[in-house]
C-alpha cells in the first residue's frame, strides 16, 4: 500500500515536468539526494562534487551537420549538513560552489563563485529502519524547502548578461518539494525519490522553467567487520518546464534527460565515500540544441 502511494506521487511529478523544459544551465536547482545510507539516523556533514558537460548547437541545421557551437563544463562542489532535530524531523542545508566554463570557436568564458543555497525540512512518515524482527522494512520521508537567490550574479561580465544558461544562480526564490521512499528486504533494497522545484521570477522578469528530478535505485548492503559496501544501480531523470521572459515562453528551452546510474558507497566508522557514474540513456533538451555527456559524482560523508 505504501509503495502505491509513493509511485503515484512520482508519476504525478513526472507528468507535470514532461510538458517542456528549460535550458541546461549552471544555475540549475540543487538536486537533493539524501542518500540511502543505513546511518540515516545520524547528524551528517557531506562534501560532494559533480561534473557535467554539454555540447550546444546554434540551430537544428548545425546540429544535423554536427557543427558544435560551444562546449560547456559545469563543476559543482556542494557542502551539505543534515541535522537530526527529532526522531522524525531532519533539517538539510546545502551550500554549493560552482565553476562554469564555456568554450566557443573564438573565445572561452569562465565563471566561478558561490551558487544559490538551499534548505530542506523533511519529516519521516514511516520509519522501520531499526526493526530487526521483520525482513521487510520501509522508510518514507516528505520534505519542503526553498532555494534562495544568493548566487554571485555580480561577477557576470557585460557580454554574458543575455546568457540565461550561464549563471551562478536563478536570482529568484524557488520552492522545493521532496519525497523519498526506501524499501529493504534483508540485504537488498529499492529507493525512489523525487524533487520538484517551483521557480519564481527574478528582478530581470525572467523565470526558469519549473524543474523536477527523480532517482530509482536498486542497492545491496554488505559488511565485513567494520567495513560496509553498498553497490547501487538504477535510473536518474531530470526535466523542467519552458522558461518565461516578460510573460512570454522562450523558444528552444526545456526538455528532459534520462541517465543510468552505477555506483558504490563504502562505509567505515564515522565516515562513508560514494562514487557514481551516470551514462546518458535518452535526451531531448532545448529541442535537441543541447546535448549532455556522461556525468560523474563523488560524495564524502562524516557522521556525528
PDB file of C-alpha atoms in Angstrom:
ATOM      1  CA  UNK A   1       0.000   0.000   0.000  1.00  0.00           C
ATOM      2  CA  UNK A   2       2.795   2.438   0.907  1.00  0.00           C
ATOM      3  CA  UNK A   3       4.577   1.750  -2.359  1.00  0.00           C
ATOM      4  CA  UNK A   4       1.447   2.560  -4.369  1.00  0.00           C
ATOM      5  CA  UNK A   5       1.223   5.965  -2.672  1.00  0.00           C
ATOM      6  CA  UNK A   6       4.864   6.793  -3.425  1.00  0.00           C
ATOM      7  CA  UNK A   7       4.581   5.556  -7.024  1.00  0.00           C
ATOM      8  CA  UNK A   8       1.545   7.798  -7.516  1.00  0.00           C
ATOM      9  CA  UNK A   9       3.481  10.842  -6.321  1.00  0.00           C
ATOM     10  CA  UNK A  10       6.400  10.050  -8.644  1.00  0.00           C
ATOM     11  CA  UNK A  11       4.103   9.665 -11.661  1.00  0.00           C
ATOM     12  CA  UNK A  12       2.278  12.930 -10.945  1.00  0.00           C
ATOM     13  CA  UNK A  13       5.521  14.876 -10.720  1.00  0.00           C
ATOM     14  CA  UNK A  14       6.970  13.227 -13.818  1.00  0.00           C
ATOM     15  CA  UNK A  15       3.847  14.080 -15.854  1.00  0.00           C
ATOM     16  CA  UNK A  16       3.968  17.681 -14.607  1.00  0.00           C
ATOM     17  CA  UNK A  17       7.574  18.192 -15.725  1.00  0.00           C
ATOM     18  CA  UNK A  18       7.448  16.353 -19.044  1.00  0.00           C
ATOM     19  CA  UNK A  19       5.498  19.087 -20.852  1.00  0.00           C
ATOM     20  CA  UNK A  20       8.590  21.108 -21.788  1.00  0.00           C
ATOM     21  CA  UNK A  21      11.832  22.103 -20.089  1.00  0.00           C
ATOM     22  CA  UNK A  22      14.402  24.835 -19.622  1.00  0.00           C
ATOM     23  CA  UNK A  23      17.990  25.391 -20.711  1.00  0.00           C
ATOM     24  CA  UNK A  24      20.718  23.221 -19.319  1.00  0.00           C
ATOM     25  CA  UNK A  25      22.420  25.693 -17.069  1.00  0.00           C
ATOM     26  CA  UNK A  26      24.897  26.073 -14.277  1.00  0.00           C
ATOM     27  CA  UNK A  27      22.204  27.671 -12.144  1.00  0.00           C
ATOM     28  CA  UNK A  28      20.075  24.534 -12.096  1.00  0.00           C
ATOM     29  CA  UNK A  29      18.488  23.630  -8.777  1.00  0.00           C
ATOM     30  CA  UNK A  30      20.300  21.589  -6.190  1.00  0.00           C
ATOM     31  CA  UNK A  31      19.079  18.078  -6.941  1.00  0.00           C
ATOM     32  CA  UNK A  32      18.755  16.775  -3.410  1.00  0.00           C
ATOM     33  CA  UNK A  33      19.838  13.198  -2.854  1.00  0.00           C
ATOM     34  CA  UNK A  34      19.530  12.477   0.868  1.00  0.00           C
ATOM     35  CA  UNK A  35      21.055   9.072   0.338  1.00  0.00           C
ATOM     36  CA  UNK A  36      20.033   5.556   1.211  1.00  0.00           C
ATOM     37  CA  UNK A  37      22.651   5.104   3.902  1.00  0.00           C
ATOM     38  CA  UNK A  38      21.775   2.846   6.862  1.00  0.00           C
ATOM     39  CA  UNK A  39      23.110   5.678   9.076  1.00  0.00           C
ATOM     40  CA  UNK A  40      20.171   7.944   8.244  1.00  0.00           C
ATOM     41  CA  UNK A  41      19.539   8.497  11.968  1.00  0.00           C
ATOM     42  CA  UNK A  42      22.802  10.420  12.432  1.00  0.00           C
ATOM     43  CA  UNK A  43      23.800  14.025  12.013  1.00  0.00           C
ATOM     44  CA  UNK A  44      25.861  14.323   8.860  1.00  0.00           C
ATOM     45  CA  UNK A  45      28.262  16.690   7.118  1.00  0.00           C
ATOM     46  CA  UNK A  46      28.877  15.984   3.421  1.00  0.00           C
ATOM     47  CA  UNK A  47      31.143  17.314   0.704  1.00  0.00           C
ATOM     48  CA  UNK A  48      30.038  16.462  -2.816  1.00  0.00           C
ATOM     49  CA  UNK A  49      31.490  17.013  -6.278  1.00  0.00           C
ATOM     50  CA  UNK A  50      29.630  16.701  -9.568  1.00  0.00           C
ATOM     51  CA  UNK A  51      30.875  17.095 -13.130  1.00  0.00           C
ATOM     52  CA  UNK A  52      28.540  17.820 -16.053  1.00  0.00           C
ATOM     53  CA  UNK A  53      29.420  18.560 -19.670  1.00  0.00           C
ATOM     54  CA  UNK A  54      27.275  19.656 -22.612  1.00  0.00           C
ATOM     55  CA  UNK A  55      27.539  20.349 -26.313  1.00  0.00           C
ATOM     56  CA  UNK A  56      25.386  23.141 -27.761  1.00  0.00           C
ATOM     57  CA  UNK A  57      24.417  23.950 -31.341  1.00  0.00           C
ATOM     58  CA  UNK A  58      23.381  27.279 -32.867  1.00  0.00           C
ATOM     59  CA  UNK A  59      20.481  25.761 -34.853  1.00  0.00           C
ATOM     60  CA  UNK A  60      18.896  22.451 -35.758  1.00  0.00           C
ATOM     61  CA  UNK A  61      20.636  22.600 -39.144  1.00  0.00           C
ATOM     62  CA  UNK A  62      24.013  22.989 -37.423  1.00  0.00           C
ATOM     63  CA  UNK A  63      23.141  20.095 -35.107  1.00  0.00           C
ATOM     64  CA  UNK A  64      22.381  17.847 -38.096  1.00  0.00           C
ATOM     65  CA  UNK A  65      25.749  18.779 -39.621  1.00  0.00           C
ATOM     66  CA  UNK A  66      27.493  18.121 -36.313  1.00  0.00           C
ATOM     67  CA  UNK A  67      28.849  21.686 -36.107  1.00  0.00           C
ATOM     68  CA  UNK A  68      29.248  22.304 -32.387  1.00  0.00           C
ATOM     69  CA  UNK A  69      28.609  25.903 -31.375  1.00  0.00           C
ATOM     70  CA  UNK A  70      30.036  25.628 -27.868  1.00  0.00           C
ATOM     71  CA  UNK A  71      31.106  23.138 -25.238  1.00  0.00           C
ATOM     72  CA  UNK A  72      30.270  23.655 -21.567  1.00  0.00           C
ATOM     73  CA  UNK A  73      31.860  22.167 -18.468  1.00  0.00           C
ATOM     74  CA  UNK A  74      29.947  22.593 -15.190  1.00  0.00           C
ATOM     75  CA  UNK A  75      31.540  21.507 -11.939  1.00  0.00           C
ATOM     76  CA  UNK A  76      29.982  21.942  -8.524  1.00  0.00           C
ATOM     77  CA  UNK A  77      31.325  21.463  -5.026  1.00  0.00           C
ATOM     78  CA  UNK A  78      28.488  21.113  -2.567  1.00  0.00           C
ATOM     79  CA  UNK A  79      28.735  21.372   1.197  1.00  0.00           C
ATOM     80  CA  UNK A  80      25.726  19.779   2.920  1.00  0.00           C
ATOM     81  CA  UNK A  81      24.678  19.406   6.529  1.00  0.00           C
ATOM     82  CA  UNK A  82      21.924  17.176   7.896  1.00  0.00           C
ATOM     83  CA  UNK A  83      20.727  17.967  11.416  1.00  0.00           C
ATOM     84  CA  UNK A  84      18.583  15.485  13.341  1.00  0.00           C
ATOM     85  CA  UNK A  85      16.049  17.769  15.022  1.00  0.00           C
ATOM     86  CA  UNK A  86      13.865  14.926  16.291  1.00  0.00           C
ATOM     87  CA  UNK A  87      13.322  11.214  15.746  1.00  0.00           C
ATOM     88  CA  UNK A  88      11.274  12.032  12.627  1.00  0.00           C
ATOM     89  CA  UNK A  89      12.450  15.553  11.651  1.00  0.00           C
ATOM     90  CA  UNK A  90      15.594  16.409   9.658  1.00  0.00           C
ATOM     91  CA  UNK A  91      16.916  19.795   8.552  1.00  0.00           C
ATOM     92  CA  UNK A  92      19.146  19.726   5.446  1.00  0.00           C
ATOM     93  CA  UNK A  93      21.232  22.674   4.262  1.00  0.00           C
ATOM     94  CA  UNK A  94      23.253  22.854   1.015  1.00  0.00           C
ATOM     95  CA  UNK A  95      25.839  25.478   0.084  1.00  0.00           C
ATOM     96  CA  UNK A  96      27.163  24.951  -3.481  1.00  0.00           C
ATOM     97  CA  UNK A  97      30.206  26.453  -5.179  1.00  0.00           C
ATOM     98  CA  UNK A  98      30.134  26.303  -8.987  1.00  0.00           C
ATOM     99  CA  UNK A  99      32.765  26.508 -11.707  1.00  0.00           C
ATOM    100  CA  UNK A 100      31.306  27.134 -15.174  1.00  0.00           C
ATOM    101  CA  UNK A 101      33.303  27.022 -18.405  1.00  0.00           C
ATOM    102  CA  UNK A 102      32.145  27.614 -21.967  1.00  0.00           C
ATOM    103  CA  UNK A 103      34.395  27.097 -25.000  1.00  0.00           C
ATOM    104  CA  UNK A 104      33.496  28.849 -28.264  1.00  0.00           C
ATOM    105  CA  UNK A 105      35.402  28.773 -31.571  1.00  0.00           C
ATOM    106  CA  UNK A 106      36.813  32.256 -30.939  1.00  0.00           C
ATOM    107  CA  UNK A 107      36.744  32.710 -27.146  1.00  0.00           C
ATOM    108  CA  UNK A 108      36.394  30.993 -23.786  1.00  0.00           C
ATOM    109  CA  UNK A 109      34.189  32.098 -20.883  1.00  0.00           C
ATOM    110  CA  UNK A 110      34.602  31.112 -17.277  1.00  0.00           C
ATOM    111  CA  UNK A 111      32.566  31.933 -14.204  1.00  0.00           C
ATOM    112  CA  UNK A 112      33.007  30.687 -10.648  1.00  0.00           C
ATOM    113  CA  UNK A 113      31.606  31.523  -7.229  1.00  0.00           C
ATOM    114  CA  UNK A 114      29.007  30.631  -4.642  1.00  0.00           C
ATOM    115  CA  UNK A 115      25.732  29.449  -6.156  1.00  0.00           C
ATOM    116  CA  UNK A 116      22.235  29.555  -4.639  1.00  0.00           C
ATOM    117  CA  UNK A 117      21.997  27.778  -1.256  1.00  0.00           C
ATOM    118  CA  UNK A 118      19.061  25.509  -0.423  1.00  0.00           C
ATOM    119  CA  UNK A 119      17.320  24.459   2.772  1.00  0.00           C
ATOM    120  CA  UNK A 120      15.037  21.443   3.122  1.00  0.00           C
ATOM    121  CA  UNK A 121      12.995  20.270   6.111  1.00  0.00           C
ATOM    122  CA  UNK A 122      11.951  16.603   5.974  1.00  0.00           C
ATOM    123  CA  UNK A 123       9.538  14.515   8.041  1.00  0.00           C
ATOM    124  CA  UNK A 124       9.578  10.710   8.189  1.00  0.00           C
ATOM    125  CA  UNK A 125       6.040   9.392   7.835  1.00  0.00           C
ATOM    126  CA  UNK A 126       7.284   5.792   8.113  1.00  0.00           C
ATOM    127  CA  UNK A 127      10.496   4.567   9.708  1.00  0.00           C
ATOM    128  CA  UNK A 128      11.135   0.846  10.188  1.00  0.00           C
ATOM    129  CA  UNK A 129      14.923   1.023   9.848  1.00  0.00           C
ATOM    130  CA  UNK A 130      15.507  -0.260  13.377  1.00  0.00           C
ATOM    131  CA  UNK A 131      13.028  -3.166  13.203  1.00  0.00           C
ATOM    132  CA  UNK A 132      15.210  -6.258  13.172  1.00  0.00           C
ATOM    133  CA  UNK A 133      12.216  -8.522  13.763  1.00  0.00           C
ATOM    134  CA  UNK A 134      10.969  -8.252  10.172  1.00  0.00           C
ATOM    135  CA  UNK A 135      12.669  -8.962   6.842  1.00  0.00           C
ATOM    136  CA  UNK A 136      10.723  -6.186   5.064  1.00  0.00           C
ATOM    137  CA  UNK A 137      11.415  -2.625   6.216  1.00  0.00           C
ATOM    138  CA  UNK A 138      10.178   0.738   4.928  1.00  0.00           C
ATOM    139  CA  UNK A 139      11.241   4.356   5.217  1.00  0.00           C
ATOM    140  CA  UNK A 140       9.216   7.203   3.709  1.00  0.00           C
ATOM    141  CA  UNK A 141      10.114  10.881   4.043  1.00  0.00           C
ATOM    142  CA  UNK A 142       8.476  14.050   2.709  1.00  0.00           C
ATOM    143  CA  UNK A 143      10.206  17.420   2.544  1.00  0.00           C
ATOM    144  CA  UNK A 144       9.519  21.112   1.970  1.00  0.00           C
ATOM    145  CA  UNK A 145      12.180  23.733   1.341  1.00  0.00           C
ATOM    146  CA  UNK A 146      13.462  26.672  -0.663  1.00  0.00           C
ATOM    147  CA  UNK A 147      16.382  27.722  -2.825  1.00  0.00           C
ATOM    148  CA  UNK A 148      17.468  31.269  -2.019  1.00  0.00           C
ATOM    149  CA  UNK A 149      18.747  33.873  -4.555  1.00  0.00           C
ATOM    150  CA  UNK A 150      22.224  34.395  -3.105  1.00  0.00           C
ATOM    151  CA  UNK A 151      24.299  33.301  -6.116  1.00  0.00           C
ATOM    152  CA  UNK A 152      27.076  35.730  -7.008  1.00  0.00           C
ATOM    153  CA  UNK A 153      25.413  37.332 -10.027  1.00  0.00           C
ATOM    154  CA  UNK A 154      27.577  40.434  -9.732  1.00  0.00           C
ATOM    155  CA  UNK A 155      30.507  38.505 -11.254  1.00  0.00           C
ATOM    156  CA  UNK A 156      28.741  38.161 -14.601  1.00  0.00           C
ATOM    157  CA  UNK A 157      30.610  40.144 -17.327  1.00  0.00           C
ATOM    158  CA  UNK A 158      28.669  42.562 -19.529  1.00  0.00           C
ATOM    159  CA  UNK A 159      28.992  40.307 -22.605  1.00  0.00           C
ATOM    160  CA  UNK A 160      27.288  37.469 -20.721  1.00  0.00           C
ATOM    161  CA  UNK A 161      24.285  39.399 -19.414  1.00  0.00           C
ATOM    162  CA  UNK A 162      21.958  37.825 -22.003  1.00  0.00           C
ATOM    163  CA  UNK A 163      23.161  34.269 -21.335  1.00  0.00           C
ATOM    164  CA  UNK A 164      20.342  32.800 -19.227  1.00  0.00           C
ATOM    165  CA  UNK A 165      22.058  29.414 -19.084  1.00  0.00           C
ATOM    166  CA  UNK A 166      25.386  30.734 -17.813  1.00  0.00           C
ATOM    167  CA  UNK A 167      24.604  31.972 -14.322  1.00  0.00           C
ATOM    168  CA  UNK A 168      25.596  31.032 -10.784  1.00  0.00           C
ATOM    169  CA  UNK A 169      22.020  31.441  -9.561  1.00  0.00           C
ATOM    170  CA  UNK A 170      18.485  31.965 -10.791  1.00  0.00           C
ATOM    171  CA  UNK A 171      18.036  35.304  -8.990  1.00  0.00           C
ATOM    172  CA  UNK A 172      14.705  34.070  -7.625  1.00  0.00           C
ATOM    173  CA  UNK A 173      13.317  32.287  -4.593  1.00  0.00           C
ATOM    174  CA  UNK A 174      12.279  28.778  -5.638  1.00  0.00           C
ATOM    175  CA  UNK A 175      10.137  26.388  -3.561  1.00  0.00           C
ATOM    176  CA  UNK A 176      11.133  22.737  -3.223  1.00  0.00           C
ATOM    177  CA  UNK A 177       9.013  19.615  -2.643  1.00  0.00           C
ATOM    178  CA  UNK A 178      10.760  16.334  -1.952  1.00  0.00           C
ATOM    179  CA  UNK A 179       9.800  12.706  -1.329  1.00  0.00           C
ATOM    180  CA  UNK A 180      11.900   9.612  -0.708  1.00  0.00           C
ATOM    181  CA  UNK A 181      10.836   6.003  -0.203  1.00  0.00           C
ATOM    182  CA  UNK A 182      13.231   3.190   0.752  1.00  0.00           C
ATOM    183  CA  UNK A 183      12.166  -0.479   0.824  1.00  0.00           C
ATOM    184  CA  UNK A 184      14.545  -3.047   2.364  1.00  0.00           C
ATOM    185  CA  UNK A 185      14.433  -6.829   2.292  1.00  0.00           C
ATOM    186  CA  UNK A 186      17.305  -8.378   4.219  1.00  0.00           C
ATOM    187  CA  UNK A 187      20.489  -7.203   2.432  1.00  0.00           C
ATOM    188  CA  UNK A 188      18.727  -5.759  -0.645  1.00  0.00           C
ATOM    189  CA  UNK A 189      16.692  -2.654  -1.228  1.00  0.00           C
ATOM    190  CA  UNK A 190      14.914  -0.260  -3.574  1.00  0.00           C
ATOM    191  CA  UNK A 191      14.987   3.529  -3.233  1.00  0.00           C
ATOM    192  CA  UNK A 192      12.751   6.002  -5.107  1.00  0.00           C
ATOM    193  CA  UNK A 193      12.938   9.770  -4.650  1.00  0.00           C
ATOM    194  CA  UNK A 194      11.521  12.789  -6.464  1.00  0.00           C
ATOM    195  CA  UNK A 195      12.152  16.527  -6.268  1.00  0.00           C
ATOM    196  CA  UNK A 196      10.012  19.330  -7.670  1.00  0.00           C
ATOM    197  CA  UNK A 197      11.170  22.975  -7.823  1.00  0.00           C
ATOM    198  CA  UNK A 198       8.533  25.665  -8.360  1.00  0.00           C
ATOM    199  CA  UNK A 199      10.611  28.589  -9.576  1.00  0.00           C
ATOM    200  CA  UNK A 200       9.886  32.257  -9.000  1.00  0.00           C
ATOM    201  CA  UNK A 201      10.520  35.273 -11.251  1.00  0.00           C
ATOM    202  CA  UNK A 202      13.723  37.263 -10.752  1.00  0.00           C
ATOM    203  CA  UNK A 203      14.242  41.028 -10.980  1.00  0.00           C
ATOM    204  CA  UNK A 204      15.031  40.689 -14.716  1.00  0.00           C
ATOM    205  CA  UNK A 205      11.444  39.430 -15.274  1.00  0.00           C
ATOM    206  CA  UNK A 206      12.822  36.003 -16.111  1.00  0.00           C
ATOM    207  CA  UNK A 207      11.514  32.721 -14.701  1.00  0.00           C
ATOM    208  CA  UNK A 208      13.356  29.474 -15.284  1.00  0.00           C
ATOM    209  CA  UNK A 209      11.023  26.590 -16.050  1.00  0.00           C
ATOM    210  CA  UNK A 210       9.782  24.546 -13.108  1.00  0.00           C
ATOM    211  CA  UNK A 211      12.208  21.679 -12.660  1.00  0.00           C
ATOM    212  CA  UNK A 212      11.991  18.113 -11.413  1.00  0.00           C
ATOM    213  CA  UNK A 213      14.260  15.145 -10.885  1.00  0.00           C
ATOM    214  CA  UNK A 214      13.919  11.570  -9.718  1.00  0.00           C
ATOM    215  CA  UNK A 215      16.047   8.544  -8.803  1.00  0.00           C
ATOM    216  CA  UNK A 216      15.078   4.869  -8.933  1.00  0.00           C
ATOM    217  CA  UNK A 217      17.868   2.819  -7.387  1.00  0.00           C
ATOM    218  CA  UNK A 218      18.434  -0.853  -6.548  1.00  0.00           C
ATOM    219  CA  UNK A 219      21.116  -1.490  -3.930  1.00  0.00           C
ATOM    220  CA  UNK A 220      22.668  -4.079  -1.653  1.00  0.00           C
ATOM    221  CA  UNK A 221      24.235  -3.696   1.808  1.00  0.00           C
ATOM    222  CA  UNK A 222      27.121  -5.992   2.730  1.00  0.00           C
ATOM    223  CA  UNK A 223      29.638  -5.879   5.550  1.00  0.00           C
ATOM    224  CA  UNK A 224      32.961  -7.363   6.566  1.00  0.00           C
ATOM    225  CA  UNK A 225      33.887  -6.447  10.119  1.00  0.00           C
ATOM    226  CA  UNK A 226      33.635  -2.664  10.486  1.00  0.00           C
ATOM    227  CA  UNK A 227      33.631  -2.055   6.735  1.00  0.00           C
ATOM    228  CA  UNK A 228      30.385  -1.854   4.768  1.00  0.00           C
ATOM    229  CA  UNK A 229      29.907  -1.811   0.995  1.00  0.00           C
ATOM    230  CA  UNK A 230      26.732  -0.711  -0.803  1.00  0.00           C
ATOM    231  CA  UNK A 231      26.725  -1.148  -4.616  1.00  0.00           C
ATOM    232  CA  UNK A 232      23.889   0.568  -6.478  1.00  0.00           C
ATOM    233  CA  UNK A 233      22.409   0.661  -9.970  1.00  0.00           C
ATOM    234  CA  UNK A 234      19.388   2.463 -11.368  1.00  0.00           C
ATOM    235  CA  UNK A 235      17.979   5.406 -13.299  1.00  0.00           C
ATOM    236  CA  UNK A 236      18.057   9.190 -12.898  1.00  0.00           C
ATOM    237  CA  UNK A 237      15.524  11.522 -14.578  1.00  0.00           C
ATOM    238  CA  UNK A 238      15.792  15.289 -14.954  1.00  0.00           C
ATOM    239  CA  UNK A 239      13.282  17.621 -16.609  1.00  0.00           C
ATOM    240  CA  UNK A 240      11.835  21.136 -16.498  1.00  0.00           C
ATOM    241  CA  UNK A 241       9.213  23.455 -17.937  1.00  0.00           C
ATOM    242  CA  UNK A 242       9.816  26.183 -20.533  1.00  0.00           C
ATOM    243  CA  UNK A 243      11.478  29.424 -19.442  1.00  0.00           C
ATOM    244  CA  UNK A 244       9.308  32.544 -19.317  1.00  0.00           C
ATOM    245  CA  UNK A 245      10.686  36.027 -20.111  1.00  0.00           C
ATOM    246  CA  UNK A 246       8.468  39.073 -19.565  1.00  0.00           C
ATOM    247  CA  UNK A 247       5.371  36.902 -19.821  1.00  0.00           C
ATOM    248  CA  UNK A 248       6.385  35.003 -22.985  1.00  0.00           C
ATOM    249  CA  UNK A 249       7.708  31.456 -23.284  1.00  0.00           C
ATOM    250  CA  UNK A 250      11.218  31.255 -24.727  1.00  0.00           C
ATOM    251  CA  UNK A 251      11.824  29.059 -27.763  1.00  0.00           C
ATOM    252  CA  UNK A 252      14.259  26.167 -27.527  1.00  0.00           C
ATOM    253  CA  UNK A 253      14.046  25.939 -23.763  1.00  0.00           C
ATOM    254  CA  UNK A 254      13.051  22.792 -21.964  1.00  0.00           C
ATOM    255  CA  UNK A 255      13.393  19.074 -22.356  1.00  0.00           C
ATOM    256  CA  UNK A 256      14.371  16.066 -20.338  1.00  0.00           C
ATOM    257  CA  UNK A 257      17.282  13.728 -19.662  1.00  0.00           C
ATOM    258  CA  UNK A 258      17.359  10.096 -18.626  1.00  0.00           C
ATOM    259  CA  UNK A 259      20.616   8.760 -17.194  1.00  0.00           C
ATOM    260  CA  UNK A 260      21.643   5.366 -15.955  1.00  0.00           C
ATOM    261  CA  UNK A 261      23.360   5.065 -12.581  1.00  0.00           C
ATOM    262  CA  UNK A 262      26.207   2.833 -11.445  1.00  0.00           C
ATOM    263  CA  UNK A 263      27.899   3.432  -8.128  1.00  0.00           C
ATOM    264  CA  UNK A 264      29.343   2.109  -4.925  1.00  0.00           C
ATOM    265  CA  UNK A 265      29.379   3.505  -1.396  1.00  0.00           C
ATOM    266  CA  UNK A 266      31.846   2.341   1.247  1.00  0.00           C
ATOM    267  CA  UNK A 267      31.291   2.757   4.993  1.00  0.00           C
ATOM    268  CA  UNK A 268      33.685   2.664   7.904  1.00  0.00           C
ATOM    269  CA  UNK A 269      33.275   4.008  11.460  1.00  0.00           C
ATOM    270  CA  UNK A 270      32.144   7.622  11.263  1.00  0.00           C
ATOM    271  CA  UNK A 271      32.677   8.055   7.506  1.00  0.00           C
ATOM    272  CA  UNK A 272      31.497   6.973   4.080  1.00  0.00           C
ATOM    273  CA  UNK A 273      32.516   7.677   0.476  1.00  0.00           C
ATOM    274  CA  UNK A 274      30.461   7.243  -2.683  1.00  0.00           C
ATOM    275  CA  UNK A 275      31.349   7.323  -6.377  1.00  0.00           C
ATOM    276  CA  UNK A 276      28.704   7.373  -9.115  1.00  0.00           C
ATOM    277  CA  UNK A 277      28.812   7.223 -12.915  1.00  0.00           C
ATOM    278  CA  UNK A 278      25.756   8.424 -14.888  1.00  0.00           C
ATOM    279  CA  UNK A 279      25.711   7.485 -18.604  1.00  0.00           C
ATOM    280  CA  UNK A 280      23.196   9.199 -20.881  1.00  0.00           C
ATOM    281  CA  UNK A 281      20.386   6.867 -21.982  1.00  0.00           C
ATOM    282  CA  UNK A 282      17.965   9.294 -23.646  1.00  0.00           C
ATOM    283  CA  UNK A 283      17.671  13.065 -24.002  1.00  0.00           C
ATOM    284  CA  UNK A 284      15.703  15.834 -25.669  1.00  0.00           C
ATOM    285  CA  UNK A 285      16.778  19.193 -24.264  1.00  0.00           C
ATOM    286  CA  UNK A 286      16.243  22.587 -25.906  1.00  0.00           C
ATOM    287  CA  UNK A 287      14.715  20.848 -28.950  1.00  0.00           C
ATOM    288  CA  UNK A 288      17.961  18.940 -29.422  1.00  0.00           C
ATOM    289  CA  UNK A 289      20.198  22.028 -29.394  1.00  0.00           C
ATOM    290  CA  UNK A 290      21.834  20.994 -26.119  1.00  0.00           C
ATOM    291  CA  UNK A 291      23.269  17.512 -25.667  1.00  0.00           C
ATOM    292  CA  UNK A 292      24.503  16.237 -22.322  1.00  0.00           C
ATOM    293  CA  UNK A 293      27.512  13.981 -21.901  1.00  0.00           C
ATOM    294  CA  UNK A 294      28.015  11.307 -19.262  1.00  0.00           C
ATOM    295  CA  UNK A 295      28.323  12.549 -15.672  1.00  0.00           C
ATOM    296  CA  UNK A 296      30.403  11.752 -12.590  1.00  0.00           C
ATOM    297  CA  UNK A 297      29.632  12.403  -8.915  1.00  0.00           C
ATOM    298  CA  UNK A 298      31.633  11.887  -5.721  1.00  0.00           C
ATOM    299  CA  UNK A 299      30.463  12.421  -2.135  1.00  0.00           C
ATOM    300  CA  UNK A 300      32.221  12.136   1.243  1.00  0.00           C
ATOM    301  CA  UNK A 301      30.166  11.910   4.450  1.00  0.00           C
ATOM    302  CA  UNK A 302      31.078  12.396   8.086  1.00  0.00           C
ATOM    303  CA  UNK A 303      28.561  11.116  10.638  1.00  0.00           C
ATOM    304  CA  UNK A 304      28.302  12.715  14.079  1.00  0.00           C
TER     305      UNK A 304
END
